[in-house]
C-alpha cells in the first residue's frame, strides 16, 4: 500500500528570506563573487508606496523575490533544496521511510507499508517535522490545501482511516476515491480511467464550442478544422498520456474513448 501526502507552501515567492539566501549559497560552496552579488542584490532593499498625492515613508524589504524575474526560479530552488535536504536527514535519523517530491511550492510526501496505521504514523511524523522546519525558514504550510491519498491494488472495498492532524493544528483528512493533482487524475489502482474519460469529454466539449468560430456566410473550411484539431484538441485529449500509455498497459479502454472522440471530430458535432 502506498500513501501520498500533498502540501502547499503559502505565499512561497514573497516569503523567501533575503538574509538566508546568501548563507544558503555559501553552504552550497558557490563562488564568493556570486555570493557577494546576491547579497548586494537582495539585502538592504527599500520600497515606497504612492497613492495620488500621498507618499509613504520608506520600508525595508527583507523578504520575497518577485515572480517573473529571471533569478526567482533559481533562488527559490536553492532555498528549497536546503530545506528538503535537512528534512530528509531528519527523517533518516528518525528512521521514517518516506520519499519527498517537490514541484516549486507544491510538495509530496510518499510512504509505503502493508499496515494502514503505520502509514498514517509515517505521514503524521513527517508532517510535524516538515511544518516545523519550514516555519524556521519563514515558510508556512497551508492547512486548507493539504490532501492525502492511498493507492491500493487489491480487489474489494477499501475504506482507509482518516488522518487526524488536529493535534498539530491541521485538519482531519479523509481520502477520496480519486485524486486530482497538477491536472492528473489518479485512482487507487492507477488505471487512469477517470483521467482518460475527463480529458476525452473535455476535448468533445471543445469541439462543440468551436462551431461558433465560423462566420455568418460559411463555417470553417477543412484545413482550418484540421489545424484546430492538431493545435487544440489533441493536446487536451493526450494530456498526461504518459501515465497510461506504456509497455504492458491495457489499452482497450483508452482506445475506445479516443475512437469516440475521433468520430466526433470527423463529423464536427
Short mmCIF file of C-alpha atoms in Angstrom, two decimals, residues 206 210 213 223-237 265 268:
data_model
loop_
_atom_site.label_atom_id
_atom_site.label_comp_id
_atom_site.label_asym_id
_atom_site.label_seq_id
_atom_site.Cartn_x
_atom_site.Cartn_y
_atom_site.Cartn_z
CA UNK A 206 -14.18 21.93 -27.02
CA UNK A 210 -15.50 25.57 -31.96
CA UNK A 213 -15.68 30.20 -34.98
CA UNK A 223 -7.92 22.94 -43.45
CA UNK A 224 -8.91 25.19 -40.52
CA UNK A 225 -10.62 22.30 -38.73
CA UNK A 226 -7.51 20.18 -39.15
CA UNK A 227 -5.35 22.96 -37.75
CA UNK A 228 -7.63 23.36 -34.72
CA UNK A 229 -7.64 19.62 -34.17
CA UNK A 230 -3.83 19.42 -34.09
CA UNK A 231 -3.28 22.58 -32.04
CA UNK A 232 -6.20 22.42 -29.58
CA UNK A 233 -7.98 19.05 -29.46
CA UNK A 234 -5.02 16.65 -29.44
CA UNK A 235 -3.11 18.45 -26.61
CA UNK A 236 -6.25 18.28 -24.44
CA UNK A 237 -7.00 14.62 -25.20
CA UNK A 265 -14.02 15.36 -34.59
CA UNK A 268 -17.53 18.01 -36.25
#
